[in-house]
Short mmCIF file of C-alpha atoms in Angstrom, two decimals:
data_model
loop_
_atom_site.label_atom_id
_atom_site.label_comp_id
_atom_site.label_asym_id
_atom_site.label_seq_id
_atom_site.Cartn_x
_atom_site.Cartn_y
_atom_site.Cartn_z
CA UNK U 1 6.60 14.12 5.63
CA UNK U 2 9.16 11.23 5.10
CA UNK U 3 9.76 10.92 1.00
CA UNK U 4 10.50 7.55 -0.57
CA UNK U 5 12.71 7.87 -3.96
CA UNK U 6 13.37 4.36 -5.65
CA UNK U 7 15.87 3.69 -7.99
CA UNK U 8 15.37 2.82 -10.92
CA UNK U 9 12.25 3.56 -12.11
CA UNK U 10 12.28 0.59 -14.53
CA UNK U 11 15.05 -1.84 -14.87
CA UNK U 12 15.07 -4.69 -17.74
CA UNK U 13 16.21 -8.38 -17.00
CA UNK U 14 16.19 -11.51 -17.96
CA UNK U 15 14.77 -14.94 -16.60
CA UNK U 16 17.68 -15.83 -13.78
CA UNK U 17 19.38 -12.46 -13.98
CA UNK U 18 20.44 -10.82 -10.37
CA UNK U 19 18.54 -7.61 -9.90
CA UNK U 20 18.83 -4.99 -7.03
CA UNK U 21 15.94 -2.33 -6.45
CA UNK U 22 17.16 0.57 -4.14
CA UNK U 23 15.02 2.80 -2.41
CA UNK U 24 16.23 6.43 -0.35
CA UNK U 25 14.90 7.74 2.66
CA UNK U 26 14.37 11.45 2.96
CA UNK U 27 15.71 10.84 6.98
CA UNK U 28 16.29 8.32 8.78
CA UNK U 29 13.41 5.48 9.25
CA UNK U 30 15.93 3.11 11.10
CA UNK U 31 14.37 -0.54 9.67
CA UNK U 32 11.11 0.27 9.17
CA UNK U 33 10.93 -0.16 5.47
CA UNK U 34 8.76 -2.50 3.66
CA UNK U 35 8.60 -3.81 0.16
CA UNK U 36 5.99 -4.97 -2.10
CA UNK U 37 4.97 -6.79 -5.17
CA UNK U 38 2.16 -5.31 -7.91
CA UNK U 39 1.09 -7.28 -10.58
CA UNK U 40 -1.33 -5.60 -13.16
CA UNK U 41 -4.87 -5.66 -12.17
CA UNK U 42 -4.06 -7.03 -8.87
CA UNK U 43 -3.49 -5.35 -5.21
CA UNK U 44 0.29 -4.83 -3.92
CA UNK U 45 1.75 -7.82 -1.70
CA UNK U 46 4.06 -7.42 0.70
CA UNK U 47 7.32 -9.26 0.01
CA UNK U 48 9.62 -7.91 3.18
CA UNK U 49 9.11 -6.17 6.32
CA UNK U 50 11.22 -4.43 8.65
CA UNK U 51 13.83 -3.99 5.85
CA UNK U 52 15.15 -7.60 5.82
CA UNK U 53 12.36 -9.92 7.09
CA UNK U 54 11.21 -12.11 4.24
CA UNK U 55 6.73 -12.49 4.48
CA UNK U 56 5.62 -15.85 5.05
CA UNK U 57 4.88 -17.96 1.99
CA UNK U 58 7.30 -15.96 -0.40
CA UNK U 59 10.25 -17.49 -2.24
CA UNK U 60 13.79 -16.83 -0.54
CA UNK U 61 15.01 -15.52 -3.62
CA UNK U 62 13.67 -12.29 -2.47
CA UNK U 63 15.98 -10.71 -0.12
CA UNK U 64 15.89 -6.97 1.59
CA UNK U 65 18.27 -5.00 3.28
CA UNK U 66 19.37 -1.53 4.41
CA UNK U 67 18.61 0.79 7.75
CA UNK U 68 18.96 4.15 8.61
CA UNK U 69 17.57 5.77 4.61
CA UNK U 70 19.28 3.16 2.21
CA UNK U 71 17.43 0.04 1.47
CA UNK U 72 17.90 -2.25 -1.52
CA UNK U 73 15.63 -5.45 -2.42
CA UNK U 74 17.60 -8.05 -4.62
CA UNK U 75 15.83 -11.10 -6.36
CA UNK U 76 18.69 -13.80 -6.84
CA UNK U 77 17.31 -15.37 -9.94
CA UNK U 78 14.81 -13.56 -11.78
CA UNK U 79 11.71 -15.67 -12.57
CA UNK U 80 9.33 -15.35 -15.11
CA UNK U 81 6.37 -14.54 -12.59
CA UNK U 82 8.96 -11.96 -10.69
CA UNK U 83 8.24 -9.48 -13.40
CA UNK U 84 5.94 -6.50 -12.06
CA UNK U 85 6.25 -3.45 -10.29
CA UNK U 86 7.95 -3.01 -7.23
CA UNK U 87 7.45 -0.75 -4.48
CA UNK U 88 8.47 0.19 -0.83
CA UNK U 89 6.80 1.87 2.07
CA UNK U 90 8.26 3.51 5.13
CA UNK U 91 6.26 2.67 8.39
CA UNK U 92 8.33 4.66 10.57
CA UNK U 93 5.89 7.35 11.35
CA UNK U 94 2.94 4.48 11.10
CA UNK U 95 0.05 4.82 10.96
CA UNK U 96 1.27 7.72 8.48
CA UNK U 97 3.00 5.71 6.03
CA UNK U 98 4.57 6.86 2.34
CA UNK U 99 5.24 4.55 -0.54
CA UNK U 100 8.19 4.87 -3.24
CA UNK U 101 7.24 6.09 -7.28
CA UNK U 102 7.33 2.29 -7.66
CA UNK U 103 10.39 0.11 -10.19
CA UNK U 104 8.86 -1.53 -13.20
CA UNK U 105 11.07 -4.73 -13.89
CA UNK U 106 10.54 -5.93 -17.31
CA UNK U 107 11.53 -8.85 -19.46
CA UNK U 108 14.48 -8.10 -21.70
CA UNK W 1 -8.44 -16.41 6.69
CA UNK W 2 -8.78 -12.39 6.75
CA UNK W 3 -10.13 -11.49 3.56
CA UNK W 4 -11.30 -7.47 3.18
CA UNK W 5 -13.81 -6.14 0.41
CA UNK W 6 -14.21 -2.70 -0.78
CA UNK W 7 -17.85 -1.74 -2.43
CA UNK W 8 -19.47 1.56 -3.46
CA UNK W 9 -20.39 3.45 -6.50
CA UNK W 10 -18.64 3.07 -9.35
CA UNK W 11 -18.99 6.79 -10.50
CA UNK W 12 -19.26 9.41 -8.79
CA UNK W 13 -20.14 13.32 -10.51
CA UNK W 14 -17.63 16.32 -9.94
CA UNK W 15 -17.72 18.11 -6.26
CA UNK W 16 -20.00 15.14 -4.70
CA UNK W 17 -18.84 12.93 -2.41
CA UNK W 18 -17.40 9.71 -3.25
CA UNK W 19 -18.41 6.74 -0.44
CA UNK W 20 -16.95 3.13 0.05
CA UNK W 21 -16.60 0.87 2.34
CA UNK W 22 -14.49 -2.18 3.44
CA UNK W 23 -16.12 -5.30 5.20
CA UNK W 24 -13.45 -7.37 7.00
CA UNK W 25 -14.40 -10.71 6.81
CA UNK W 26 -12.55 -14.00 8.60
CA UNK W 27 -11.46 -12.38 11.59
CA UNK W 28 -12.14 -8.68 14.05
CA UNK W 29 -11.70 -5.38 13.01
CA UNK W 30 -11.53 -4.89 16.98
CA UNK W 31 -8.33 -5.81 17.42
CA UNK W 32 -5.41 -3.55 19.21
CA UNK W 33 -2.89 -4.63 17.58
CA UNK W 34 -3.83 -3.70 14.21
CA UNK W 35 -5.24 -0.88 12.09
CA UNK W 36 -7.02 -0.34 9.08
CA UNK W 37 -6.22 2.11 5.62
CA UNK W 38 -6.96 3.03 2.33
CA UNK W 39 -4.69 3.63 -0.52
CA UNK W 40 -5.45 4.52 -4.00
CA UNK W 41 -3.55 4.16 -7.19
CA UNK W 42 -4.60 6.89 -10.43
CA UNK W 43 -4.25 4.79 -13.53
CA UNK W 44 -0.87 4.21 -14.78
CA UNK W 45 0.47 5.93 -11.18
CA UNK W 46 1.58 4.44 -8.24
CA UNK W 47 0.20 4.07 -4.67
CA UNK W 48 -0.88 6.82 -2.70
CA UNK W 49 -1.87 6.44 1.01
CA UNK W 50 -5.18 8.14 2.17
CA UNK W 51 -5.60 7.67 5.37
CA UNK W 52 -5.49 5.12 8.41
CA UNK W 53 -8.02 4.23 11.37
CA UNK W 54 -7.74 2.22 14.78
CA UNK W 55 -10.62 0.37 16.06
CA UNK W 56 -11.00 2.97 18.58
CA UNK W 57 -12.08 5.46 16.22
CA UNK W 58 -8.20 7.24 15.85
CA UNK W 59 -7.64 8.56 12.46
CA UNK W 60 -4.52 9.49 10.82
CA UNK W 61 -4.84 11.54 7.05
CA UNK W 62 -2.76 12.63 4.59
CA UNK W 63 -2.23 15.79 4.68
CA UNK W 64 -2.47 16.65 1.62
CA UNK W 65 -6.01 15.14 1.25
CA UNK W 66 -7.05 15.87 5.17
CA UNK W 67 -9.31 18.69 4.36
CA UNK W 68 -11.76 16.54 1.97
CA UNK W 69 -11.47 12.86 3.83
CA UNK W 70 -13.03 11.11 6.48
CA UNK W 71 -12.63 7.69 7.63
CA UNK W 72 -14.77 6.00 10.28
CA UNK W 73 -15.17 2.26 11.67
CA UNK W 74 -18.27 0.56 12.41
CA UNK W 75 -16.99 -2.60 14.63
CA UNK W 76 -20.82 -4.07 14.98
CA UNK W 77 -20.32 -4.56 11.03
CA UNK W 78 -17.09 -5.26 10.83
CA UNK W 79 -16.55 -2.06 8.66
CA UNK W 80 -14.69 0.70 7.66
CA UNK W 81 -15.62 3.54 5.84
CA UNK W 82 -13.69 6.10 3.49
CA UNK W 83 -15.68 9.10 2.47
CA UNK W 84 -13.59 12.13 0.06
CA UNK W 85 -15.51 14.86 -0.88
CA UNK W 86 -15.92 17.38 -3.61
CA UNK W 87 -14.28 15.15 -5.49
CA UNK W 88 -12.51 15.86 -8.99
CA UNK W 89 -11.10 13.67 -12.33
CA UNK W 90 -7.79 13.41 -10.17
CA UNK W 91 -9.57 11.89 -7.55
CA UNK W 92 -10.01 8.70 -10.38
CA UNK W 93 -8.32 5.64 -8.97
CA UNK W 94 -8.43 2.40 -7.72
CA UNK W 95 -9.22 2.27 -4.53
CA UNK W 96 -7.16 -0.74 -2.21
CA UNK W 97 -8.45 -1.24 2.00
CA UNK W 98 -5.51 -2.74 3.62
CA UNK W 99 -4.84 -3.93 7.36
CA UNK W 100 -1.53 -2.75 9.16
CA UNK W 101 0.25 -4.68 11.09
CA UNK W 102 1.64 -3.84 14.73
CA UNK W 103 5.16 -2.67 14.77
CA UNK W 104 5.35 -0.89 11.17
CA UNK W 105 5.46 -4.77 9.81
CA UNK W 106 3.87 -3.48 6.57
CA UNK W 107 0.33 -4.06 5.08
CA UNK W 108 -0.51 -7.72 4.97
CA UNK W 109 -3.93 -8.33 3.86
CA UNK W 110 -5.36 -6.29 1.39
CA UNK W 111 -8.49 -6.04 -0.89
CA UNK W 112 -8.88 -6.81 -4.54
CA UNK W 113 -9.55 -2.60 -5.08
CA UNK W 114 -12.59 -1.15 -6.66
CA UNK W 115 -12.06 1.51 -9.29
CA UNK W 116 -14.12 5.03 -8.97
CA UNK W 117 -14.10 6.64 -11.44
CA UNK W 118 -15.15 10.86 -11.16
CA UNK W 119 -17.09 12.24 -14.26
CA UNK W 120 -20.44 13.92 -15.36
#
């Protein structure tokens, strides 16, 4: 199975701070890494597929990139409804797919 | 607009099985290009993939949960199904259907999650 290790687990910021999530790939997965967005109570959304591809309707301060088993998401300036947990997802061996521990950003 | 729902008891008893199912609503579950999961989350833990299904009736599992879960499709109802059995506390989660995109593009549409919750 294909492990997904993000880094950090929880990360403190402030409204229009520059913050970089990075998530590691236990082999190669190429581009097939996908990020997403959890708010309490609600279900994930995905931000970015295919490591850089930005989902339709979300801000472009989101931003992925990465291949091969390093991948980082960056969110140019932090606003107040970007804080919530973060998470990415390898679909290389889809329809088998694995998700990351998950990055709790939090308001400093 | 695609919209998915997941319904079925609330609680469920040690070693039974625990049954849901998601009804795809504004568009086909029949469709090639795309297939259908479930992921759970424990409370305070993060997401955990289950298992995925193709229209056809192909089924992929976790391995570590592939001896207790099945997942079927009924396409007349637009359906899917997720059944787990002998089910224990750990097994208490939310429960999230999801559709996934051709290509690896990522999970796209998902539902709002029903919690199940496993105790006597």
């Amino acid at each position: 199975d294909i492990q997904m290790t993000q880094s950090p687990s929880s990360l403190s910021a402030s409204v229009g701070d520059r913050v970089t999530i990075t998530c590691r790939a236990s082999q190669s997965i190429s581009s097939y890494l996908n990020w997403y967005q959890q708010k309490p109570g609600k279900a994930p959304k995905l931000l970015i597929y295919a490591a850089s591809s930005l989902q339709s309707g979300v801000p472009s301060r989101f931003s992925g990139s990465g291949s091969g088993t390093d991948f980082t998401l960056t969110i140019s300036s932090l606003q107040p409804e970007d804080f919530a947990t973060y998470y990415c997802q390898q679909s290389y061996s889809t329809p088998h797919i694995t998700f990351g521990q998950g990055t709790r950003l939090e308001i400093k | 607009q695609l919209q998915l729902q997941e319904s079925g008891p609330g609680l469920v008893k040690p070693s039974e099985t625990l049954s849901l199912t998601c009804t795809v609503s504004g568009g086909s579950i029949s469709s090639s290009s795309y297939y259908w999961g479930w992921i759970r989350q424990p409370p305070g833990k993060g997401l955990e993939w289950i298992g995925s299904i193709y229209y056809s009736g192909s089924t992929y599992y976790n391995p570590s949960l592939k001896s207790r879960v099945t997942i079927s499709v009924d396409t007349s109802k637009n359906q899917f199904s997720l059944k787990l059995s002998s089910v224990t506390a750990a097994d208490t989660a939310v429960y999230y259907c999801a559709r996934g995109t051709p290509a690896g593009y990522g999970m796209d549409v998902w539902g709002q999650g029903t919690t199940v919750t496993v105790s006597s």
